[in-house]
Coordinates of C-alpha atoms in Angstrom, one line a residue:
Chain A
M1068 CA 75.1 103.8 95.8
D1069 CA 78.7 102.8 96.5
D1070 CA 79.4 102.2 100.4
F1071 CA 82.2 105.0 100.0
V1072 CA 79.3 107.7 98.8
V1073 CA 77.2 106.9 101.6
R1074 CA 80.0 107.6 103.7
A1075 CA 81.0 110.9 102.0
L1076 CA 77.2 112.0 102.5
I1077 CA 76.6 111.3 106.3
G1078 CA 80.0 112.3 107.4
G1079 CA 80.0 115.4 104.9
I1080 CA 76.3 116.5 106.1
G1081 CA 77.4 115.9 109.8
V1082 CA 80.2 118.5 109.3
A1083 CA 78.0 120.9 107.8
L1084 CA 75.5 120.8 110.5
V1085 CA 77.7 122.1 112.9
A1086 CA 79.5 124.2 110.1
G1087 CA 76.4 126.5 109.9
P1088 CA 76.0 127.8 113.3
L1089 CA 79.3 128.0 113.9
G1090 CA 80.2 130.0 110.5
C1091 CA 77.3 132.3 111.9
F1092 CA 79.5 133.1 114.9
V1093 CA 82.7 133.8 112.2
V1094 CA 80.8 136.2 110.2
W1095 CA 79.1 138.1 113.2
R1096 CA 82.1 138.4 115.4
R1097 CA 84.3 139.1 112.0
M1098 CA 86.6 135.9 112.6
A1099 CA 87.4 134.7 109.3
Y1100 CA 90.9 135.6 109.7
F1101 CA 91.0 133.7 112.8
G1102 CA 89.6 130.4 111.3
E1103 CA 91.5 130.6 108.5
T1104 CA 94.5 130.6 111.3
L1105 CA 93.1 127.7 113.0
A1106 CA 92.7 126.0 110.1
H1107 CA 96.5 126.3 108.9
S1108 CA 97.6 125.1 112.3
A1109 CA 95.8 122.0 111.8
L1110 CA 98.8 120.6 110.0
L1111 CA 100.7 121.1 113.1
G1112 CA 98.6 119.0 114.4
I1113 CA 98.6 116.1 112.1
A1114 CA 102.3 115.8 112.3
L1115 CA 102.3 115.7 116.1
G1116 CA 99.1 113.3 116.3
I1117 CA 101.1 110.9 113.6
L1118 CA 104.7 111.7 115.5
L1119 CA 103.4 110.7 119.1
E1120 CA 101.3 107.9 117.5
A1121 CA 98.2 109.8 119.3
S1122 CA 94.8 110.4 117.2
V1123 CA 95.0 112.8 114.8
T1124 CA 91.7 114.3 115.2
A1125 CA 92.7 114.7 119.1
A1126 CA 96.2 116.5 118.4
I1127 CA 94.5 119.0 115.5
I1128 CA 91.7 120.2 118.5
V1129 CA 94.7 120.4 121.2
V1130 CA 97.3 122.3 118.7
C1131 CA 93.9 124.5 117.5
L1132 CA 93.1 125.2 121.5
A1133 CA 96.9 125.9 122.4
V1134 CA 97.2 128.5 118.9
S1135 CA 93.5 130.2 120.5
L1136 CA 95.1 130.7 124.0
I1137 CA 98.4 132.0 122.2
L1138 CA 96.3 134.7 120.5
V1139 CA 94.5 135.6 123.6
A1140 CA 97.6 135.9 125.4
L1141 CA 99.4 138.0 122.7
Q1142 CA 96.4 140.0 122.3
R1143 CA 96.6 141.0 126.0
Q1144 CA 99.9 142.9 125.2
R1145 CA 98.0 145.3 123.0
R1146 CA 101.3 146.0 121.0
L1147 CA 100.4 144.8 117.8
P1148 CA 97.0 144.6 116.0
T1149 CA 95.1 141.3 116.0
D1150 CA 95.4 140.8 111.9
T1151 CA 99.1 141.2 112.4
L1152 CA 99.2 138.6 115.3
L1153 CA 96.6 136.4 113.1
G1154 CA 99.3 136.5 110.5
I1155 CA 102.0 135.4 112.5
L1156 CA 100.3 132.5 114.1
A1157 CA 98.8 131.3 111.0
H1158 CA 102.1 131.2 108.9
A1159 CA 104.5 130.2 111.8
S1160 CA 102.1 127.0 112.9
L1161 CA 101.7 126.3 109.1
A1162 CA 105.4 126.5 108.4
L1163 CA 106.0 124.2 111.5
G1164 CA 103.7 122.1 110.2
L1165 CA 105.0 121.1 107.1
V1166 CA 109.1 120.9 109.0
A1167 CA 107.6 118.6 111.4
A1168 CA 105.5 116.3 108.5
A1169 CA 109.2 116.2 107.3
F1170 CA 110.5 114.4 110.0
L1171 CA 108.0 111.5 109.8
E1172 CA 110.2 109.1 108.7
R1173 CA 108.2 105.7 108.6
V1174 CA 104.9 107.6 107.4
R1175 CA 104.7 109.4 104.6
I1176 CA 101.8 111.9 104.9
D1177 CA 99.9 112.8 101.9
L1178 CA 99.7 116.5 102.1
M1179 CA 97.4 116.7 99.3
S1180 CA 94.5 115.3 100.9
Y1181 CA 94.9 117.7 103.9
L1182 CA 95.1 120.5 102.3
F1183 CA 92.4 119.7 99.7
G1184 CA 90.3 117.3 101.5
D1185 CA 89.4 113.7 100.8
I1186 CA 85.7 113.3 101.6
L1187 CA 85.9 110.0 99.1
A1188 CA 88.3 108.4 101.2
I1189 CA 86.4 108.7 104.6
T1190 CA 86.1 106.1 107.0
W1191 CA 83.3 104.8 109.5
G1192 CA 85.9 105.7 112.1
D1193 CA 86.3 109.7 111.3
I1194 CA 82.3 109.5 110.9
V1195 CA 82.1 108.4 114.6
W1196 CA 84.7 111.4 115.4
V1197 CA 82.2 113.9 113.1
Y1198 CA 79.0 112.8 114.7
A1199 CA 80.6 112.5 118.5
G1200 CA 81.9 116.0 118.0
G1201 CA 79.4 117.3 116.2
A1202 CA 76.6 116.3 119.2
M1203 CA 78.8 118.1 121.6
T1204 CA 78.9 121.1 119.6
I1205 CA 75.0 121.2 119.3
G1206 CA 74.7 120.1 122.5
L1207 CA 76.9 123.4 124.1
L1208 CA 75.5 125.9 121.2
V1209 CA 71.8 125.1 122.1
L1210 CA 72.8 125.2 126.0
L1211 CA 74.9 128.6 125.5
W1212 CA 72.8 130.2 122.8
R1213 CA 71.8 133.4 124.5
Q1214 CA 75.0 133.9 126.3
L1215 CA 77.1 133.3 123.2
L1216 CA 74.6 135.9 121.5
M1217 CA 75.2 138.2 124.4
V1218 CA 78.8 138.5 124.3
T1219 CA 78.9 138.7 120.7
I1220 CA 76.9 141.8 120.6
H1221 CA 78.7 143.4 124.0
E1222 CA 80.7 142.1 126.2
D1223 CA 80.9 144.3 128.9
L1224 CA 76.6 144.5 128.9
A1225 CA 77.0 140.6 129.0
R1226 CA 79.4 140.9 131.8
V1227 CA 77.3 143.0 133.9
E1228 CA 74.7 140.8 133.3
G1229 CA 76.3 137.9 134.9
V1230 CA 77.3 136.5 131.6
P1231 CA 80.7 134.5 132.3
V1232 CA 82.4 136.2 129.4
S1233 CA 85.8 134.8 129.1
A1234 CA 84.5 131.3 129.6
V1235 CA 81.9 131.7 127.2
R1236 CA 84.7 132.9 124.3
L1237 CA 86.9 130.1 125.5
V1238 CA 83.8 127.5 124.7
L1239 CA 83.9 129.2 121.2
M1240 CA 87.3 128.4 120.3
L1241 CA 87.0 124.8 121.3
L1242 CA 84.0 124.3 119.2
F1243 CA 86.2 126.1 116.7
A1244 CA 88.6 123.9 117.2
V1245 CA 86.5 120.8 117.1
V1246 CA 84.7 121.5 113.8
I1247 CA 88.1 122.2 112.2
A1248 CA 89.3 119.0 113.4
V1249 CA 86.2 117.0 111.8
A1250 CA 86.0 119.3 108.8
M1251 CA 89.8 118.5 108.0
K1252 CA 89.0 115.3 105.9
I1253 CA 85.9 117.1 103.8
V1254 CA 87.5 120.1 102.4
G1255 CA 90.8 120.2 103.7
I1256 CA 93.0 123.4 105.2
L1257 CA 92.8 125.3 102.3
L1258 CA 89.0 125.1 102.3
M1259 CA 88.3 124.9 105.7
V1260 CA 87.1 128.5 106.1
S1261 CA 84.9 128.5 103.2
L1262 CA 82.6 125.9 104.5
L1263 CA 81.9 128.0 107.7
V1264 CA 81.8 131.4 106.2
I1265 CA 79.7 130.8 102.7
P1266 CA 76.6 128.8 104.2
A1267 CA 76.1 131.6 106.7
A1268 CA 76.6 134.4 104.2
A1269 CA 74.0 132.7 102.1
A1270 CA 71.8 132.4 105.0
R1271 CA 71.8 135.9 106.0
R1272 CA 69.4 137.9 103.6
F1273 CA 66.5 135.2 104.3
S1274 CA 66.9 135.3 108.0
T1275 CA 64.9 137.5 110.5
T1276 CA 66.6 136.1 113.7
P1277 CA 70.2 134.5 114.8
T1278 CA 68.5 131.0 115.2
A1279 CA 67.1 131.1 111.9
M1280 CA 70.5 132.1 110.3
A1281 CA 72.1 129.6 111.9
I1282 CA 69.7 126.7 110.8
L1283 CA 69.4 127.8 107.6
A1284 CA 73.3 128.1 107.1
S1285 CA 73.0 124.5 108.4
V1286 CA 70.6 123.4 105.3
I1287 CA 72.6 125.3 102.7
G1288 CA 75.7 123.3 103.5
C1289 CA 74.1 120.2 103.7
G1290 CA 72.9 120.7 100.4
S1291 CA 76.5 121.9 99.2
V1292 CA 77.7 118.9 100.8
I1293 CA 75.0 116.5 98.3
M1294 CA 75.6 118.8 95.3
G1295 CA 79.3 118.9 95.7
V1296 CA 79.4 114.8 96.2
M1297 CA 77.2 114.4 93.2
G1298 CA 79.0 116.6 91.1
S1299 CA 82.5 115.1 91.9
L1300 CA 81.1 111.8 91.3
T1301 CA 79.6 112.9 87.8
W1302 CA 82.2 115.1 86.4
D1303 CA 84.9 113.4 88.2
V1304 CA 86.8 116.4 89.9
P1305 CA 87.8 116.6 93.8
A1306 CA 84.8 116.6 95.8
G1307 CA 85.9 119.3 98.4
A1308 CA 86.2 121.6 95.7
T1309 CA 83.0 121.1 94.3
I1310 CA 81.0 121.5 97.7
V1311 CA 82.6 124.6 98.1
V1312 CA 81.7 125.6 94.7
A1313 CA 78.2 124.3 94.9
A1314 CA 78.0 126.5 98.3
T1315 CA 79.1 129.7 96.6
L1316 CA 76.7 128.7 93.8
A1317 CA 74.0 129.4 96.4
F1318 CA 75.4 132.5 97.8
I1319 CA 75.4 134.2 94.3
A1320 CA 71.7 133.1 94.0
T1321 CA 70.9 134.5 97.6
V1322 CA 72.7 137.8 95.9
L1323 CA 70.7 137.9 92.9
W1324 CA 67.4 136.8 94.2
P1325 CA 65.1 139.9 93.3
A1326 CA 64.3 142.1 96.4
G1327 CA 60.7 142.0 97.6
A1328 CA 60.6 138.3 96.6
G1329 CA 63.0 137.1 98.9
G1330 CA 61.7 136.4 102.8
R1331 CA 60.5 139.2 105.2
H1332 CA 63.8 140.6 105.8
A1333 CA 64.1 141.7 102.1
A1334 CA 60.4 142.8 102.2
E1335 CA 61.5 145.3 105.0
A1336 CA 64.4 146.4 103.0
S1337 CA 61.9 148.1 100.2
Chain B
M1480 CA 81.6 159.7 153.7
R1481 CA 78.6 159.6 156.3
P1482 CA 78.6 156.7 159.1
E1483 CA 75.0 156.0 157.9
T1484 CA 74.2 153.3 155.2
E1485 CA 70.1 153.6 155.2
G1486 CA 69.4 153.5 151.4
I1487 CA 72.6 154.0 150.0
L1488 CA 73.3 151.9 146.6
V1489 CA 77.0 152.4 146.0
A1490 CA 79.8 153.6 147.9
V1491 CA 83.0 154.7 146.4
E1492 CA 85.9 155.4 148.2
G1493 CA 89.3 156.7 147.6
L1494 CA 89.2 155.3 143.8
V1495 CA 92.7 154.7 142.2
V1496 CA 92.4 153.3 138.3
R1497 CA 95.4 153.4 136.4
Y1498 CA 96.1 152.2 133.0
G1499 CA 99.9 151.5 132.6
A1500 CA 101.7 155.0 133.7
T1501 CA 98.8 156.8 133.0
V1502 CA 96.2 157.8 136.3
A1503 CA 92.5 157.6 135.0
L1504 CA 91.2 158.5 138.5
D1505 CA 92.9 159.6 141.4
A1506 CA 91.1 159.6 145.2
I1507 CA 87.4 159.6 144.1
D1508 CA 84.6 159.2 146.3
L1509 CA 81.2 158.8 145.6
T1510 CA 77.8 157.6 146.9
V1511 CA 74.4 157.0 144.8
S1512 CA 71.3 156.5 147.1
E1513 CA 68.0 154.9 146.3
R1514 CA 65.9 157.7 144.1
E1515 CA 69.0 159.8 143.6
I1516 CA 70.3 161.2 140.5
V1517 CA 74.0 161.5 140.2
T1518 CA 75.7 163.0 136.9
L1519 CA 78.8 162.9 136.2
I1520 CA 80.6 165.5 133.8
G1521 CA 84.2 166.4 132.9
P1522 CA 85.9 166.7 129.5
N1523 CA 86.9 163.9 127.4
G1524 CA 89.5 161.9 129.1
S1525 CA 88.8 163.0 132.7
G1526 CA 88.0 159.5 133.3
K1527 CA 83.9 159.9 133.2
T1528 CA 83.6 156.1 131.8
S1529 CA 86.3 154.6 133.7
L1530 CA 84.7 155.6 137.0
I1531 CA 81.4 153.9 135.5
R1532 CA 83.4 151.1 134.4
A1533 CA 84.8 150.6 138.2
V1534 CA 81.2 150.5 139.5
L1535 CA 80.4 148.3 137.2
G1536 CA 83.1 146.1 137.9
L1537 CA 84.5 145.9 134.6
V1538 CA 88.2 147.6 135.8
R1539 CA 89.6 146.6 138.8
P1540 CA 90.7 149.6 141.3
N1541 CA 94.6 150.0 141.7
A1542 CA 93.6 151.5 145.2
G1543 CA 90.3 152.4 147.3
T1544 CA 87.1 150.5 147.5
V1545 CA 83.6 149.9 145.6
R1546 CA 81.2 148.6 147.5
L1547 CA 77.8 147.8 146.3
R1548 CA 74.7 147.0 148.1
P1549 CA 74.3 143.3 148.6
S1550 CA 72.1 141.6 145.6
L1551 CA 72.1 144.6 144.3
R1552 CA 70.5 145.0 140.3
I1553 CA 72.2 147.0 138.0
G1554 CA 70.5 147.8 134.6
Y1555 CA 73.6 149.1 132.4
V1556 CA 73.1 151.1 129.1
P1557 CA 76.6 151.4 127.4
Q1558 CA 77.7 154.6 125.3
S1559 CA 77.4 152.7 122.0
L1560 CA 76.5 149.2 120.9
H1561 CA 77.5 148.1 117.6
I1562 CA 75.5 145.4 116.0
D1563 CA 77.3 144.1 113.0
Q1564 CA 74.8 144.4 109.9
T1565 CA 75.2 140.3 109.4
M1566 CA 73.5 139.8 112.9
P1567 CA 69.3 139.7 111.7
L1568 CA 68.0 140.8 115.1
T1569 CA 64.9 142.7 115.8
V1570 CA 64.4 144.9 118.7
R1571 CA 62.0 141.9 120.3
R1572 CA 64.5 139.0 120.0
F1573 CA 67.3 141.8 121.6
L1574 CA 65.2 142.0 124.3
M1575 CA 64.3 138.4 124.9
L1576 CA 68.7 138.1 125.1
A1577 CA 67.8 139.7 128.5
G1578 CA 65.8 136.7 129.8
A1579 CA 62.2 138.1 129.8
G1580 CA 59.2 137.1 128.5
G1581 CA 57.0 138.5 125.7
D1582 CA 54.6 140.4 128.1
G1583 CA 57.7 142.3 130.1
I1584 CA 59.2 143.3 127.0
D1585 CA 56.1 145.1 125.4
R1586 CA 55.5 146.7 128.6
A1587 CA 59.2 148.0 128.8
L1588 CA 59.3 149.5 125.4
A1589 CA 55.8 151.3 126.1
E1590 CA 57.5 152.3 129.3
V1591 CA 60.5 154.3 127.5
G1592 CA 57.7 155.5 124.5
A1593 CA 59.5 152.9 122.0
G1594 CA 56.8 150.3 121.6
A1595 CA 56.4 150.9 117.6
V1596 CA 59.8 149.8 116.8
I1597 CA 59.5 146.1 118.5
D1598 CA 59.5 144.4 115.1
R1599 CA 62.4 146.5 113.4
P1600 CA 66.0 145.0 112.9
L1601 CA 67.8 147.0 115.5
Q1602 CA 70.0 148.4 112.8
R1603 CA 67.3 150.3 111.2
I1604 CA 65.9 152.3 114.1
S1605 CA 67.0 155.9 114.8
G1606 CA 69.5 156.8 117.3
G1607 CA 66.8 157.9 120.1
E1608 CA 65.1 154.6 119.6
F1609 CA 68.1 152.7 119.9
K1610 CA 68.9 154.5 123.3
R1611 CA 65.3 153.8 123.9
T1612 CA 65.5 150.0 123.5
L1613 CA 68.9 149.9 125.4
L1614 CA 67.2 152.0 128.7
A1615 CA 64.0 149.3 128.1
R1616 CA 66.4 146.6 128.3
A1617 CA 68.1 147.9 131.5
L1618 CA 64.6 148.0 132.7
L1619 CA 63.8 144.4 132.0
R1620 CA 66.4 143.2 134.9
E1621 CA 64.2 145.6 137.4
P1622 CA 66.9 147.2 138.7
D1623 CA 68.2 149.1 142.0
L1624 CA 70.5 151.1 140.0
L1625 CA 70.7 152.4 136.3
V1626 CA 74.0 153.3 135.3
L1627 CA 73.7 155.0 131.9
D1628 CA 77.1 156.2 130.0
E1629 CA 76.0 159.3 128.0
P1630 CA 72.7 158.3 127.1
T1631 CA 72.1 160.9 124.8
A1632 CA 74.8 160.9 122.7
G1633 CA 73.4 161.4 119.0
V1634 CA 70.0 162.5 120.2
D1635 CA 69.1 166.0 119.1
V1636 CA 68.5 168.7 121.6
L1637 CA 64.5 168.3 121.6
G1638 CA 65.0 164.5 122.3
Q1639 CA 67.6 164.8 125.0
G1640 CA 65.4 167.1 127.2
E1641 CA 62.6 163.8 126.6
F1642 CA 64.6 161.2 127.6
Y1643 CA 66.0 163.2 130.9
R1644 CA 62.2 163.6 132.0
L1645 CA 62.0 160.2 131.2
L1646 CA 64.6 159.2 133.5
M1647 CA 63.1 161.0 135.9
R1648 CA 59.7 159.5 135.5
L1649 CA 61.2 156.3 135.7
R1650 CA 63.3 157.0 138.9
D1651 CA 60.0 158.3 140.7
R1652 CA 58.5 155.2 139.7
R1653 CA 60.7 152.4 139.9
R1654 CA 62.2 154.1 143.1
C1655 CA 65.4 153.0 141.8
G1656 CA 69.2 155.3 141.8
V1657 CA 70.6 156.3 138.6
L1658 CA 74.3 157.1 137.5
L1659 CA 74.8 158.6 134.6
V1660 CA 77.7 160.2 132.6
S1661 CA 76.7 163.5 130.5
H1662 CA 77.9 166.1 128.1
D1663 CA 74.7 167.8 128.1
L1664 CA 75.7 170.4 131.0
N1665 CA 72.0 172.3 130.7
L1666 CA 70.1 169.6 130.4
V1667 CA 71.5 167.5 132.8
M1668 CA 71.6 170.1 135.7
A1669 CA 68.0 170.4 135.5
A1670 CA 67.2 166.6 136.1
T1671 CA 69.7 165.7 138.6
D1672 CA 70.0 165.5 142.3
Q1673 CA 74.0 165.6 142.5
V1674 CA 76.7 166.3 140.3
L1675 CA 80.0 165.1 140.4
C1676 CA 82.5 167.1 138.1
L1677 CA 85.6 165.1 137.4
N1678 CA 88.8 165.7 136.2
R1679 CA 90.7 162.5 136.6
H1680 CA 90.3 163.9 140.4
V1681 CA 86.8 165.2 141.9
C1682 CA 86.7 169.2 140.8
C1683 CA 83.9 170.0 142.6
R1684 CA 80.6 168.3 143.3
G1685 CA 77.0 169.4 145.1
R1686 CA 73.8 170.3 143.8
P1687 CA 73.8 171.5 140.5
E1688 CA 73.5 175.3 141.5
Q1689 CA 76.4 174.7 143.7
V1690 CA 78.6 173.3 141.1
T1691 CA 77.8 175.5 138.3
A1692 CA 78.8 178.6 140.8
D1693 CA 82.1 176.5 141.6
P1694 CA 85.2 178.4 140.6
A1695 CA 86.8 175.2 139.7
F1696 CA 83.6 174.1 137.6
R1697 CA 83.6 177.3 136.0
S1698 CA 87.3 177.3 134.9
L1699 CA 87.3 173.5 133.9
F1700 CA 84.7 174.1 131.2
G1701 CA 85.5 177.6 130.2
L1702 CA 82.1 179.3 131.1
D1703 CA 80.2 181.1 131.5
A1704 CA 78.4 178.9 128.1
A1705 CA 76.7 176.8 130.7
L1706 CA 74.0 178.7 130.7
S1707 CA 73.1 179.0 126.8
L1708 CA 72.4 176.1 124.8
A1709 CA 75.4 176.8 122.6
R1710 CA 77.9 173.5 122.7
Y1711 CA 80.2 174.7 125.4
E1712 CA 84.6 174.3 124.8
H1713 CA 86.3 172.9 127.4
H1714 CA 90.0 173.9 128.5
H1715 CA 92.2 170.9 128.7
D1716 CA 95.5 173.0 129.7
H1717 CA 93.8 174.2 132.7
V1718 CA 96.0 174.4 136.0
H1719 CA 94.6 173.3 139.4
T1720 CA 95.4 174.4 142.7
D1721 CA 94.4 171.7 144.6
D1722 CA 95.7 168.8 145.3
G1723 CA 95.7 165.9 142.4
V1724 CA 97.1 165.3 139.5
V1725 CA 97.4 168.0 137.1
A1726 CA 96.3 166.9 133.7
L1727 CA 98.2 167.7 131.1
S1728 CA 97.4 165.4 128.3
H1729 CA 93.9 163.6 128.1
S1730 CA 95.1 160.4 126.6
T1731 CA 92.7 158.2 129.0
R1732 CA 91.2 155.4 127.7
H1733 CA 87.7 155.5 127.2
G1734 CA 85.7 152.4 127.2

């Protein structure tokens, strides 16, 4: 197997492992549009990172966190609904990113690779970022799992029971920023949310506990990465998009799976 | 309030809560003691939920104080709790999130008479079973004070009576105080020690029989419907002669 295929598989699987549990929170908390907004703002991070000659990954994380905090501040105003605010933030940051990218004189950034990902061009340096960020993400998820679930279920109840709700929500935003930054290379800005949402949605029907759903979403994500990279090599099609198509096929299979045959959850429904 | 503090779990004095320009609560005094069941009643927007949220520390008072006995453990039963269909969560797992072990969960569910639902998904149990599950969860925290926001909303009348009898048994067995919000005038009156009738300020207070005889209470709820099982209608546009805010609108936020 070629070296670049090995790197693509290792990097892709690293991202899929953390995207599984985080994608569950996107589904449970109905945050798909929030994820979309952060992904859009990543372009601004890329441009700033190159302009300031800093790490692009770190710049994406900083911009995603800044956008999250601006959203929290705007939500306190209670004048505009959240989806309107997200619509403003997503496209304002994307437009700012495009303008900032145009100011880059010495470097021409390959816009297409950021929009659609370029997993076959992933470097060992990128993979270090994926696994360092991934280890931190998994560590925080395990440590705060109960608190994260409580905040998702009922914030007031969590607060009365002593969960530091604001801090937990901040950690969740940080984790999204990290995952979006490291997943940028794999699927790119436009397909980012699909990597979070589709494996989690596919895992729902066969899970009876939140933990099982998170793990199963990771497994489905890893399978999609493997099928996507292989499919991309076989048919000479874009790898990021093929990964998303593979995940979608997995999701469709779980929808079509006959009731009663599909795990304990489906059995209870009948 | 009385100088004695023995056995007092919660002492609220001169509480004022405003949301922007809207006064939700004005000059509220309230105490809850050990083994006492205190019920808050009042029309929609009268500040019942705001008062509970202030006691729980979820709303910061604009004036006045809310004092809790040091290291008071509170078990909270929220008015509603929506769990998204996408989250696979059984009753058992939900109760485990309170940080309790298996034995405690079985015991708490048995105590509230909901042992049968332990392995069912939370989204597929009835409204009454859900309320009992929430109560069991609150009990897992070994509370000194139970705070319940409309615990019988969505429960049929027979179930409501049973629920209040359960609350009284729990109070006797666990020696905890109970602070609850209710709409079910008749049922509540039988199961409560102190009633606080709210309409942003305290309309009237006392033992149930005192409150039901109070002219302020009767005018607020447009009684004499309190003695029948019929649903009551309350009047929002009544006029108050005592001090405090005269409520002409009812736009208070409900948590």
